[in-house]
CSV table of C-alpha atoms in Angstrom, one decimal:
chain,number,residue,atom,x,y,z
A,1,MET,CA,201.5,-8.7,-111.8
A,2,VAL,CA,201.9,-11.5,-109.0
A,3,LYS,CA,198.4,-13.3,-108.4
A,4,LEU,CA,197.7,-14.9,-104.9
A,5,LYS,CA,195.7,-18.1,-105.0
A,6,SER,CA,193.6,-19.4,-102.4
A,7,HIS,CA,192.4,-22.9,-101.8
A,8,LEU,CA,189.2,-24.1,-99.8
A,9,PHE,CA,190.9,-26.8,-97.1
A,10,LYS,CA,188.9,-29.8,-96.3
A,11,THR,CA,186.6,-29.7,-93.2
A,12,SER,CA,189.5,-31.0,-91.1
A,13,PHE,CA,191.6,-28.1,-91.9
A,14,SER,CA,189.1,-25.3,-93.0
A,15,VAL,CA,190.3,-21.5,-92.9
A,16,GLN,CA,187.9,-18.6,-91.9
A,17,ALA,CA,189.0,-15.0,-93.1
A,18,VAL,CA,187.9,-12.2,-90.7
A,19,PRO,CA,188.6,-8.4,-92.4
A,20,ILE,CA,190.4,-6.5,-89.8
A,21,LEU,CA,191.6,-2.7,-90.2
A,22,GLY,CA,191.4,-3.3,-93.9
A,23,LYS,CA,193.9,-6.6,-94.1
A,24,MET,CA,192.6,-10.0,-94.2
A,25,THR,CA,193.9,-12.1,-91.3
A,26,TYR,CA,193.2,-16.0,-91.2
A,27,PHE,CA,192.2,-18.0,-88.3
A,28,ALA,CA,192.4,-22.0,-88.5
A,29,ASP,CA,189.7,-23.9,-87.0
A,30,LYS,CA,189.9,-26.2,-84.1
A,31,HIS,CA,191.1,-29.2,-86.3
A,32,GLU,CA,194.2,-27.4,-87.3
A,33,PRO,CA,197.7,-29.0,-86.0
A,34,ALA,CA,199.5,-26.8,-83.9
A,35,SER,CA,202.4,-26.8,-86.0
A,36,PRO,CA,203.2,-28.7,-89.5
A,37,GLY,CA,205.3,-31.7,-89.3
A,38,PRO,CA,208.6,-32.2,-91.3
A,39,ASN,CA,206.6,-33.9,-94.1
A,40,VAL,CA,203.6,-31.6,-94.4
A,41,SER,CA,203.7,-29.8,-97.8
A,42,PRO,CA,203.0,-26.3,-98.0
A,43,PRO,CA,199.6,-24.9,-98.7
A,44,ARG,CA,198.6,-24.6,-102.2
A,45,TRP,CA,198.0,-21.1,-102.1
A,46,THR,CA,202.0,-20.8,-101.9
A,47,LEU,CA,202.5,-23.1,-104.8
A,48,ALA,CA,202.8,-21.6,-108.6
A,49,PRO,CA,200.0,-20.0,-110.6
A,50,GLY,CA,197.5,-21.9,-112.3
A,51,MET,CA,197.4,-24.5,-109.4
A,52,SER,CA,193.7,-23.1,-108.2
A,53,SER,CA,191.2,-22.6,-110.1
A,54,TRP,CA,190.3,-19.2,-108.4
A,55,SER,CA,191.9,-16.4,-107.9
A,56,VAL,CA,192.1,-13.0,-105.6
A,57,SER,CA,193.0,-9.7,-107.6
A,58,PRO,CA,194.2,-6.7,-105.9
A,59,ARG,CA,190.5,-5.1,-107.1
A,60,LYS,CA,188.5,-7.9,-105.7
A,61,ILE,CA,190.2,-7.1,-102.3
A,62,ILE,CA,189.5,-3.5,-102.7
A,63,SER,CA,186.0,-4.2,-103.3
A,64,PHE,CA,185.2,-6.7,-100.4
A,65,VAL,CA,187.2,-4.1,-98.1
A,66,LEU,CA,184.9,-1.5,-99.4
A,67,ALA,CA,181.8,-3.7,-98.9
A,68,MET,CA,183.0,-4.4,-95.5
A,69,ALA,CA,183.1,-0.9,-94.7
A,70,LEU,CA,179.9,0.0,-95.9
A,71,VAL,CA,178.6,-2.8,-93.7
A,72,TYR,CA,180.2,-1.6,-90.8
A,73,TYR,CA,179.1,2.5,-91.3
A,74,LEU,CA,175.3,1.1,-91.8
A,75,ASN,CA,175.6,-0.8,-88.9
A,76,ALA,CA,176.7,1.9,-86.7
A,77,SER,CA,174.7,4.7,-88.2
A,78,LEU,CA,171.2,2.9,-88.5
A,79,PRO,CA,168.9,2.9,-86.0
A,80,VAL,CA,168.6,-0.2,-83.7
A,81,SER,CA,164.9,-1.3,-83.0
A,82,LYS,CA,164.6,-1.4,-79.1
A,83,PRO,CA,161.6,-1.7,-76.9
A,84,HIS,CA,159.7,1.5,-76.0
A,85,LYS,CA,160.8,2.8,-72.9
A,86,ALA,CA,158.6,5.4,-71.2
A,87,GLN,CA,160.2,8.4,-70.0
A,88,ARG,CA,158.7,11.9,-68.3
A,89,PRO,CA,159.4,15.2,-70.0
A,90,SER,CA,162.7,16.8,-68.8
A,91,TYR,CA,161.0,19.5,-66.8
A,92,LEU,CA,160.2,17.2,-64.6
A,93,THR,CA,163.4,15.2,-64.0
A,94,GLU,CA,166.0,18.2,-64.6
A,95,ARG,CA,166.2,21.4,-62.6
A,96,LEU,CA,165.5,24.5,-64.6
A,97,VAL,CA,166.6,28.1,-64.3
A,98,TYR,CA,164.8,30.9,-65.0
A,99,ASN,CA,164.2,34.6,-64.4
A,100,SER,CA,160.8,34.7,-62.2
A,101,THR,CA,158.6,37.9,-62.4
A,102,VAL,CA,157.3,38.5,-59.2
A,103,LEU,CA,154.2,41.1,-58.5
A,104,PRO,CA,154.2,42.7,-55.0
A,105,HIS,CA,151.4,42.3,-52.7
A,106,ALA,CA,149.6,40.0,-55.5
A,107,ALA,CA,147.2,37.0,-54.3
A,108,PHE,CA,148.5,35.0,-57.4
A,109,GLN,CA,152.1,35.3,-59.3
A,110,PRO,CA,151.9,35.0,-63.1
A,111,PRO,CA,152.9,31.4,-64.1
A,112,GLU,CA,156.8,30.6,-65.0
A,113,ALA,CA,158.1,32.1,-68.3
A,114,LEU,CA,159.2,28.5,-69.4
A,115,PRO,CA,158.2,26.6,-72.8
A,116,HIS,CA,156.2,24.1,-71.1
A,117,ARG,CA,153.8,26.5,-69.5
A,118,HIS,CA,152.6,27.9,-72.7
A,119,ALA,CA,149.8,25.6,-73.0
A,120,ASP,CA,148.5,26.8,-69.8
A,121,VAL,CA,148.1,30.6,-70.8
A,122,VAL,CA,146.3,30.1,-73.9
A,123,ASP,CA,142.7,28.5,-74.9
A,124,ALA,CA,144.2,24.8,-75.3
A,125,PHE,CA,140.4,24.2,-77.2
A,126,ALA,CA,141.0,26.9,-79.9
A,127,SER,CA,141.4,24.3,-82.5
A,128,PHE,CA,138.6,22.0,-81.3
A,129,LYS,CA,135.5,21.2,-82.9
A,130,TYR,CA,132.1,23.0,-81.8
A,131,ARG,CA,134.7,25.2,-79.6
A,132,ASN,CA,132.5,28.5,-80.3
A,133,THR,CA,129.1,26.9,-80.3
A,134,CYS,CA,129.6,25.3,-77.2
A,135,ASN,CA,131.5,28.5,-75.9
A,136,ILE,CA,134.2,27.0,-73.4
A,137,SER,CA,137.5,27.9,-73.1
A,138,SER,CA,140.0,26.2,-71.1
A,139,LEU,CA,141.4,29.2,-69.4
A,140,ASP,CA,137.2,29.2,-68.1
A,141,LEU,CA,138.1,26.1,-66.3
A,142,HIS,CA,141.7,26.6,-64.9
A,143,SER,CA,143.5,30.0,-64.2
A,144,PRO,CA,147.3,29.3,-64.0
A,145,PHE,CA,149.6,31.0,-61.5
A,146,ALA,CA,153.1,30.3,-60.3
A,147,PRO,CA,154.6,28.3,-58.7
A,148,LEU,CA,154.3,24.7,-60.4
A,149,CYS,CA,154.0,21.8,-58.2
A,150,THR,CA,157.2,19.8,-58.2
A,151,ASP,CA,156.0,16.4,-57.1
A,152,ARG,CA,153.0,14.3,-56.4
A,153,LYS,CA,152.3,14.9,-53.0
A,154,SER,CA,152.4,18.5,-53.2
A,155,LEU,CA,150.3,17.8,-56.5
A,156,LEU,CA,147.7,16.0,-55.3
A,157,ALA,CA,147.3,18.2,-51.8
A,158,ALA,CA,147.1,21.1,-53.9
A,159,MET,CA,144.5,19.8,-56.5
A,160,SER,CA,142.6,18.5,-53.4
A,161,SER,CA,142.4,21.5,-51.2
A,162,GLY,CA,142.0,24.5,-54.0
A,163,GLY,CA,138.8,26.7,-54.9
A,164,ARG,CA,137.1,28.9,-56.9
A,165,ILE,CA,136.5,32.5,-56.8
A,166,GLY,CA,132.7,32.1,-57.2
A,167,HIS,CA,130.3,29.9,-59.0
A,168,ASP,CA,131.7,27.9,-61.9
A,169,ALA,CA,134.8,30.2,-62.1
A,170,PRO,CA,138.3,28.6,-62.9
A,171,TYR,CA,139.8,26.2,-60.4
A,172,MET,CA,142.8,27.2,-58.9
A,173,PRO,CA,144.9,24.6,-56.4
A,174,ARG,CA,146.0,25.6,-53.3
A,175,GLU,CA,149.7,26.9,-52.9
A,176,CYS,CA,150.9,25.5,-56.3
A,177,ASP,CA,149.7,25.2,-59.5
A,178,MET,CA,148.8,22.4,-61.6
A,179,ARG,CA,149.6,22.1,-65.7
A,180,TRP,CA,146.3,22.5,-68.3
A,181,PHE,CA,147.9,20.3,-71.3
A,182,SER,CA,147.6,20.5,-74.6
A,183,THR,CA,146.3,17.5,-76.7
A,184,GLU,CA,149.3,16.6,-77.9
A,185,GLU,CA,151.0,16.6,-74.4
A,186,ILE,CA,147.9,14.4,-73.3
A,187,CYS,CA,148.8,11.9,-76.1
A,188,GLU,CA,152.3,11.6,-75.0
A,189,ILE,CA,151.4,11.1,-71.3
A,190,LEU,CA,148.9,8.3,-72.3
A,191,ALA,CA,151.6,6.7,-74.4
A,192,ARG,CA,153.8,6.1,-71.5
A,193,PHE,CA,151.2,3.4,-70.5
A,194,GLU,CA,150.4,0.3,-71.8
A,195,LYS,CA,147.1,0.7,-70.2
A,196,VAL,CA,145.6,3.1,-67.8
A,197,ILE,CA,142.5,1.3,-65.8
A,198,ILE,CA,139.8,3.1,-64.4
A,199,LEU,CA,137.5,1.1,-62.2
A,200,GLY,CA,134.5,2.6,-60.5
A,201,ASP,CA,131.0,4.2,-61.1
A,202,SER,CA,129.3,6.5,-63.2
A,203,MET,CA,131.4,9.5,-62.2
A,204,MET,CA,134.5,7.6,-63.1
A,205,ARG,CA,132.9,6.6,-66.6
A,206,HIS,CA,132.9,10.7,-66.8
A,207,VAL,CA,136.2,11.2,-66.4
A,208,VAL,CA,136.9,8.4,-69.6
A,209,GLY,CA,134.6,10.6,-71.4
A,210,SER,CA,136.3,13.8,-70.4
A,211,LEU,CA,139.5,12.2,-71.6
A,212,ASN,CA,137.9,11.5,-75.0
A,213,VAL,CA,137.2,15.1,-75.4
A,214,LEU,CA,140.6,15.9,-75.2
A,215,ILE,CA,142.1,13.4,-77.2
A,216,ARG,CA,139.6,13.7,-79.8
A,217,LYS,CA,139.7,17.7,-79.8
A,218,ASP,CA,135.6,17.7,-80.1
A,219,LEU,CA,133.9,19.2,-77.3
A,220,GLY,CA,130.3,18.7,-78.7
A,221,TYR,CA,130.5,14.9,-79.2
A,222,GLY,CA,133.8,14.0,-78.2
A,223,ALA,CA,132.6,12.0,-74.9
A,224,VAL,CA,129.8,10.3,-76.7
A,225,THR,CA,129.6,7.3,-79.2
A,226,ASP,CA,128.3,9.8,-81.9
A,227,TRP,CA,129.3,7.5,-85.1
A,228,ASN,CA,125.7,5.9,-84.4
A,229,PHE,CA,123.6,9.0,-83.1
A,230,SER,CA,120.2,9.4,-84.1
A,231,PRO,CA,119.0,13.0,-84.8
A,232,GLU,CA,117.5,13.1,-81.3
A,233,GLU,CA,120.7,11.8,-79.5
A,234,ARG,CA,122.6,14.6,-81.6
A,235,GLN,CA,120.7,17.0,-80.3
A,236,ASP,CA,120.0,15.8,-76.1
A,237,CYS,CA,123.7,14.8,-75.8
A,238,PHE,CA,125.8,18.0,-77.2
A,239,CYS,CA,128.3,20.1,-75.6
A,240,ASN,CA,127.6,20.4,-71.8
A,241,TYR,CA,124.7,17.6,-71.9
A,242,GLN,CA,127.0,14.8,-72.9
A,243,PHE,CA,127.2,13.9,-69.2
A,244,ASN,CA,123.6,14.0,-68.4
A,245,VAL,CA,123.0,10.7,-67.0
A,246,LYS,CA,119.4,10.9,-67.5
A,247,ALA,CA,119.6,11.3,-71.4
A,248,CYS,CA,123.1,10.1,-72.4
A,249,SER,CA,124.1,7.5,-70.3
A,250,VAL,CA,124.5,4.5,-72.7
A,251,GLN,CA,126.1,6.6,-75.2
A,252,GLY,CA,129.2,7.4,-73.2
A,253,ILE,CA,132.4,6.2,-74.0
A,254,PHE,CA,133.8,3.3,-72.5
A,255,LYS,CA,137.2,2.7,-74.0
A,256,THR,CA,139.6,4.2,-76.7
A,257,GLY,CA,139.7,1.3,-78.4
A,258,ASP,CA,135.9,1.7,-79.2
A,259,VAL,CA,136.9,5.0,-81.1
A,260,VAL,CA,139.6,3.3,-82.8
A,261,LYS,CA,137.6,0.7,-84.3
A,262,ASN,CA,134.5,3.1,-84.9
A,263,ASP,CA,135.9,6.6,-85.7
A,264,PRO,CA,139.7,6.3,-85.7
A,265,GLU,CA,139.9,9.4,-87.9
A,266,SER,CA,138.6,11.4,-84.9
A,267,LEU,CA,142.0,10.5,-82.5
A,268,ALA,CA,144.5,13.0,-82.6
A,269,CYS,CA,147.3,10.7,-81.0
A,270,PRO,CA,149.0,8.5,-82.9
A,271,ALA,CA,147.6,4.8,-83.9
A,272,ASN,CA,148.0,2.7,-81.2
A,273,THR,CA,149.6,4.2,-78.7
A,274,ILE,CA,146.9,4.8,-76.2
A,275,ASP,CA,144.3,2.9,-74.1
A,276,VAL,CA,142.3,3.8,-71.5
A,277,ILE,CA,139.6,1.8,-70.3
A,278,ILE,CA,136.6,1.9,-67.7
A,279,GLU,CA,135.2,-1.3,-66.1
A,280,GLN,CA,132.1,-0.4,-64.2
A,281,MET,CA,132.1,-1.8,-60.5
A,282,ILE,CA,129.6,0.4,-58.4
A,283,ARG,CA,128.8,-1.6,-55.3
A,284,PHE,CA,130.5,-4.0,-52.9
A,285,PRO,CA,130.2,-7.3,-52.9
A,286,ILE,CA,131.6,-7.2,-56.5
A,287,PRO,CA,129.9,-9.7,-58.6
A,288,SER,CA,132.2,-12.3,-60.2
A,289,GLU,CA,131.7,-11.6,-63.7
A,290,GLU,CA,133.2,-8.1,-63.2
A,291,LEU,CA,136.2,-9.5,-61.2
A,292,ASP,CA,136.7,-11.8,-64.1
A,293,ARG,CA,136.2,-8.7,-66.4
A,294,LEU,CA,139.2,-6.9,-64.7
A,295,ARG,CA,141.1,-10.0,-64.9
A,296,ALA,CA,141.1,-10.2,-68.6
A,297,LEU,CA,142.6,-6.8,-68.9
A,298,LEU,CA,145.9,-8.0,-66.9
A,299,PRO,CA,148.6,-10.1,-68.5
A,300,ALA,CA,150.2,-12.6,-66.6
A,301,LYS,CA,153.4,-11.4,-68.0
A,302,LYS,CA,155.1,-7.9,-67.6
A,303,PRO,CA,154.2,-5.6,-70.2
A,304,THR,CA,156.7,-3.3,-72.2
A,305,ARG,CA,155.1,-0.1,-70.4
A,306,PRO,CA,153.4,0.2,-67.1
A,307,TYR,CA,149.8,0.2,-65.8
A,308,ALA,CA,148.1,2.8,-64.4
A,309,PHE,CA,144.8,2.4,-62.1
A,310,VAL,CA,142.3,4.8,-61.1
A,311,PHE,CA,139.9,3.8,-58.3
A,312,GLY,CA,136.5,5.6,-57.7
A,313,HIS,CA,133.9,4.5,-55.2
A,314,GLY,CA,131.5,5.6,-52.4
A,315,LEU,CA,127.8,6.7,-53.1
A,316,TRP,CA,126.5,3.0,-54.5
A,317,ASN,CA,127.4,1.8,-50.8
A,318,ASP,CA,126.0,4.7,-49.3
A,319,LEU,CA,129.5,6.1,-48.1
A,320,ASP,CA,130.0,3.4,-45.9
A,321,LEU,CA,133.9,3.7,-45.4
A,322,GLN,CA,133.8,-0.2,-44.3
A,323,ALA,CA,132.6,-1.2,-47.7
A,324,THR,CA,134.5,1.1,-49.8
A,325,LEU,CA,137.9,-0.2,-48.2
A,326,ASP,CA,136.4,-4.2,-48.7
A,327,TRP,CA,135.8,-3.0,-52.4
A,328,LEU,CA,139.3,-1.7,-52.9
A,329,ASP,CA,140.9,-4.6,-50.8
A,330,THR,CA,139.0,-7.0,-53.6
A,331,LEU,CA,140.4,-5.2,-56.5
A,332,LEU,CA,143.8,-4.9,-55.3
A,333,ASP,CA,144.3,-8.5,-54.0
A,334,VAL,CA,142.5,-9.4,-57.6
A,335,THR,CA,144.8,-7.5,-59.5
A,336,VAL,CA,148.2,-8.7,-57.7
A,337,ASN,CA,147.4,-12.2,-58.3
A,338,GLN,CA,146.5,-11.9,-61.9
A,339,ALA,CA,149.5,-9.6,-62.5
A,340,PRO,CA,152.5,-10.6,-60.3
A,341,TRP,CA,154.6,-8.7,-62.3
A,342,LEU,CA,153.4,-5.6,-60.3
A,343,GLY,CA,156.1,-6.4,-57.5
A,344,SER,CA,157.1,-8.7,-54.7
A,345,LEU,CA,154.7,-9.0,-52.3
A,346,SER,CA,155.3,-7.6,-48.7
A,347,GLN,CA,153.4,-9.0,-45.6
A,348,PRO,CA,149.9,-9.5,-46.0
A,349,VAL,CA,147.1,-8.4,-44.1
A,350,VAL,CA,143.6,-9.9,-43.5
A,351,SER,CA,141.4,-7.8,-45.7
A,352,HIS,CA,138.1,-6.2,-44.1
A,353,ALA,CA,136.2,-8.5,-46.4
A,354,ARG,CA,137.2,-11.8,-44.7
A,355,SER,CA,136.5,-10.0,-41.3
A,356,ARG,CA,133.0,-9.4,-42.3
A,357,GLY,CA,132.5,-13.2,-43.5
A,358,ILE,CA,132.8,-12.3,-47.4
A,359,SER,CA,134.0,-15.8,-49.1
A,360,ALA,CA,137.6,-16.2,-49.9
A,361,ALA,CA,136.4,-17.1,-53.4
A,362,ALA,CA,135.0,-13.7,-53.8
A,363,THR,CA,138.4,-12.0,-53.4
A,364,ARG,CA,140.6,-15.3,-54.6
A,365,GLY,CA,142.4,-15.3,-51.4
A,366,GLY,CA,140.9,-12.8,-49.7
A,367,ARG,CA,143.9,-10.2,-48.6
A,368,SER,CA,145.0,-7.3,-49.1
A,369,LYS,CA,148.4,-7.3,-50.7
A,370,GLN,CA,150.9,-4.7,-50.9
A,371,ALA,CA,153.4,-4.8,-53.9
A,372,SER,CA,156.9,-3.4,-54.0
A,373,GLY,CA,156.9,-2.8,-57.8
A,374,PHE,CA,155.9,-0.2,-59.9
A,375,TRP,CA,152.2,-0.1,-59.4
A,376,PRO,CA,150.5,3.6,-59.7
A,377,ARG,CA,147.3,3.7,-58.1
A,378,LEU,CA,145.0,6.7,-57.3
A,379,PHE,CA,141.6,6.9,-55.3
A,380,LEU,CA,139.2,9.6,-56.2
A,381,THR,CA,136.5,10.2,-53.8
A,382,PRO,CA,132.8,11.5,-55.2
A,383,ASN,CA,131.9,15.1,-56.1
A,384,ALA,CA,130.2,17.5,-53.6
A,385,ALA,CA,126.5,17.3,-53.4
A,386,GLY,CA,124.5,20.1,-55.8
A,387,LYS,CA,121.1,21.5,-54.6
A,388,GLU,CA,119.7,19.1,-56.8
A,389,LYS,CA,120.1,16.2,-54.7
A,390,PRO,CA,117.1,14.4,-53.5
A,391,ASP,CA,116.2,15.2,-50.1
A,392,GLU,CA,116.2,11.6,-48.9
A,393,TRP,CA,120.1,11.2,-49.6
A,394,LEU,CA,120.9,14.9,-48.1
A,395,VAL,CA,121.7,12.9,-44.6
A,396,SER,CA,123.5,10.1,-45.7
A,397,GLN,CA,124.9,11.6,-48.9
A,398,GLY,CA,125.0,15.1,-48.4
A,399,ASN,CA,128.2,17.3,-48.1
A,400,LYS,CA,128.9,16.8,-44.4
A,401,ALA,CA,128.9,12.8,-44.8
A,402,LEU,CA,130.9,13.3,-47.9
A,403,THR,CA,133.5,15.5,-46.7
A,404,ILE,CA,134.1,13.1,-43.4
A,405,PHE,CA,134.2,10.2,-46.1
A,406,GLU,CA,136.7,12.1,-48.2
A,407,GLU,CA,138.9,12.7,-45.2
A,408,SER,CA,138.5,9.1,-43.9
A,409,VAL,CA,139.4,7.6,-47.5
A,410,ARG,CA,142.4,9.6,-47.9
A,411,GLU,CA,144.0,8.3,-44.4
A,412,GLU,CA,142.8,4.8,-45.0
A,413,VAL,CA,144.1,4.1,-48.6
A,414,LYS,CA,147.5,5.9,-47.7
A,415,ARG,CA,148.3,2.6,-45.6
A,416,LYS,CA,147.4,0.2,-48.7
A,417,GLY,CA,150.1,2.0,-50.8
A,418,VAL,CA,147.1,4.0,-52.9
A,419,GLU,CA,147.2,7.7,-53.2
A,420,HIS,CA,144.2,10.1,-53.2
A,421,LEU,CA,142.6,12.8,-54.7
A,422,GLY,CA,139.8,14.8,-53.2
A,423,THR,CA,137.3,16.3,-55.5
A,424,TRP,CA,134.5,17.9,-53.2
A,425,ASN,CA,136.6,21.4,-53.2
A,426,MET,CA,136.9,21.2,-57.1
A,427,SER,CA,133.1,20.3,-57.8
A,428,ILE,CA,131.3,22.4,-54.9
A,429,GLN,CA,131.0,25.3,-56.6
A,430,SER,CA,130.4,23.5,-60.1
A,431,ASN,CA,127.0,23.1,-62.0
A,432,LYS,CA,126.0,19.2,-61.6
A,433,PHE,CA,122.7,17.9,-63.7
A,434,ASP,CA,121.0,15.9,-60.8
A,435,GLY,CA,123.0,17.1,-57.7
A,436,VAL,CA,125.8,14.5,-58.3
A,437,HIS,CA,127.2,14.5,-61.8
A,438,LEU,CA,129.2,17.1,-62.7
A,439,ASP,CA,128.7,19.1,-66.7
A,440,LEU,CA,131.2,18.9,-69.5
A,441,ARG,CA,133.3,21.6,-67.9
A,442,GLY,CA,133.6,20.3,-64.1
A,443,ASN,CA,134.6,16.8,-66.0
A,444,LEU,CA,137.1,18.3,-68.1
A,445,VAL,CA,138.8,19.7,-64.5
A,446,LYS,CA,138.6,16.6,-63.1
A,447,ALA,CA,140.2,14.6,-66.0
A,448,MET,CA,142.9,17.0,-66.0
A,449,MET,CA,143.6,16.7,-62.4
A,450,VAL,CA,144.3,12.8,-63.1
A,451,LEU,CA,146.5,13.6,-66.2
A,452,ASN,CA,148.7,15.5,-64.0
A,453,TRP,CA,148.7,12.7,-61.5
A,454,LEU,CA,149.7,10.6,-64.6
A,455,ASN,CA,152.6,13.0,-65.9
A,456,MET,CA,154.2,12.8,-62.5
A,457,LEU,CA,154.4,9.0,-62.4
A,458,GLU,CA,158.2,7.9,-62.6
A,459,VAL,CA,157.6,5.6,-65.4
A,460,GLU,CA,161.3,5.5,-65.7
A,461,ASN,CA,161.3,3.2,-63.1
A,462,PHE,CA,159.7,0.4,-64.6
């Protein structure tokens, strides 16, 4: 058997071997002469056996080829680690064809017979802690029907203008329906975002609390810091009373990070996939330390997933429309200055804050900026007034003032590129502890409305 011999040439004439389709092909480096001269000796691997100390046998060649083939196979078959790309579910991005059931002369048609609507027609709380003790079913909060809203504009209009057939009856959007998501779906929706930042007052804090009820699957204590409760707190802040601002205000959960730190086993979502936080900013002018806390939440560089912002304001400035717009302008300005990756700025306008004499230092530029990037923003107006509202507030913060405020805010924030969700219709026939704050049932509906908005955001455009 003839043995092939190889030789390691000097640095000035090195040879690299590259396997191509099972053969050994040799490429000389850039120092190799274009062609050997007449006095150049032939390469030593062409000389007689015994002239080289290292030999290449057929067995070694076959082993080498098989090893390279294995490396190629593993490289092609194993998953490659890529940055997480947020995506909406297929039922929002693809056209679904199905056979619908139409009931003649019916006020509401049954929900579509599609897999993603299954969670809407069953009790999503069936496996929640304290389900029977608290006696709350998701079907008591929302009654599903067809058709489902297909875009954010129709969804927000439907949720803002819906109603109930009786006091504390299930809420139904107008003309098209919203989803009632399972906890697994809620985890997936929140995981599309690097962070969901909620800014506002105690009503907005209750939205965060309700989201924690849903992702902790706990109707009894899901919205509160039950891991450090005294026996009295466990009694006073249970079920519906988790949102009683007189007895359970400081016990509310302000961010999911606190749950991860203190009671991680209670979270139904995969570890380190969601981040929901509220910064309480209740009135205008906004104190500088509160703006600094907002800046600390915003990275200077673009993250791998988008941020979403939910605003809520009004009562602490006595439904003063101008103060609310100044409050919003300040937050938008601080946000886009701290996080320029939100998009390029369009033509800036002088903010209401500057026109009212608020210093530029307070707003860090004093201008409300529009961004062309992916910057989802939603503004929630306050709940309807209940019968327990103190008489001294019935004129300035009564239902007439609240409805005028909601309609005015809807038009004004639209000019700033901010979407609007009204809650007056949803809350007018709901229970309220003090004429302002909803109980657990009403807050769960509001949180689900926010989740429907988040679900519709085109995160794939980020």
